[in-house]
Coordinates of C-alpha atoms in Angstrom, one line a residue:
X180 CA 33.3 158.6 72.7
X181 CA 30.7 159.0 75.6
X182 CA 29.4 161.9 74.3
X183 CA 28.5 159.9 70.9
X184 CA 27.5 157.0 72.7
X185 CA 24.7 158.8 74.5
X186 CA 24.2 161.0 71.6
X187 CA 23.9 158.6 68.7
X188 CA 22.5 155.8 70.6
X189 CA 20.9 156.1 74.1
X190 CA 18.9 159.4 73.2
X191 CA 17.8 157.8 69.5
X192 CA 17.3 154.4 71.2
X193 CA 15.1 155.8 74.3
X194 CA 12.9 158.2 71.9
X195 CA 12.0 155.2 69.6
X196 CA 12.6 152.2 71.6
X197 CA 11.3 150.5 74.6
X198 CA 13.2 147.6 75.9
X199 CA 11.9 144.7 78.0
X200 CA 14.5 144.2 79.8
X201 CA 18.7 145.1 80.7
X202 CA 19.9 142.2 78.1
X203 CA 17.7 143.5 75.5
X204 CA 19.5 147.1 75.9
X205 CA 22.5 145.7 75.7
X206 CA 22.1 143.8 72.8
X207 CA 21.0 147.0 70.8
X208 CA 24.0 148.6 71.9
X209 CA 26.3 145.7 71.3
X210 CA 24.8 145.6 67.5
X211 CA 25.2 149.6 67.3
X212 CA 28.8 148.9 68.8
X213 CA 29.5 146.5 65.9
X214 CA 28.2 149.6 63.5
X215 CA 30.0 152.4 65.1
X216 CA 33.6 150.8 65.1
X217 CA 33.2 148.8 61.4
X218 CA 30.9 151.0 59.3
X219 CA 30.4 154.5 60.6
X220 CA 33.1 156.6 59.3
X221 CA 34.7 159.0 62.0
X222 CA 35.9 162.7 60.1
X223 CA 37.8 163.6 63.0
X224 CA 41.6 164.7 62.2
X225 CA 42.9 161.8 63.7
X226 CA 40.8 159.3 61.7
X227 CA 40.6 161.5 58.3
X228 CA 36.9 159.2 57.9
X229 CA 38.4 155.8 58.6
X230 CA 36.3 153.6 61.0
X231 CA 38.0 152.3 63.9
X232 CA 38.6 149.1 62.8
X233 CA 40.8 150.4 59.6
X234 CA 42.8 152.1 61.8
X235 CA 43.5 149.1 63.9
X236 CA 43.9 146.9 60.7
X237 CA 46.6 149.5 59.7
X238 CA 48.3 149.4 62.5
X239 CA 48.7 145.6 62.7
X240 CA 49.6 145.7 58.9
X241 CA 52.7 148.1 60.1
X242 CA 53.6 146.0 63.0
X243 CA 53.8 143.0 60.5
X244 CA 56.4 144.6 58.1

């Protein structure tokens, strides 16, 4: 996950952004945050292309039954 984080969004972020300031950093990565665990599919094995959150969601759906 650190290696995606500085990957996907520091190296991106530092070629085509420059922030002000510390809080304006961290509110791009808190919105690419949002994107990576709601919307970005993951194809590794253990994921087979669900986003984090589905994976969570199923799990709480199992826990309920």
């Amino acid at each position: 996950c650190n290696r995606t984080v500085i990957d996907e969004f520091f190296r991106t972020t530092f070629r085509e952004t420059f922030d002000e300031s510390v809080d304006a950093l961290q509110r791009d990565l808190d919105r690419w945050l949002e994107f990576y665990n709601t919307k970005r599919p993951h194809p590794e094995y253990r994921n087979c292309g669900r986003r984090p959150i589905g994976t969570i969601e199923q799990y709480l759906q199992n826990c309920e039954a």
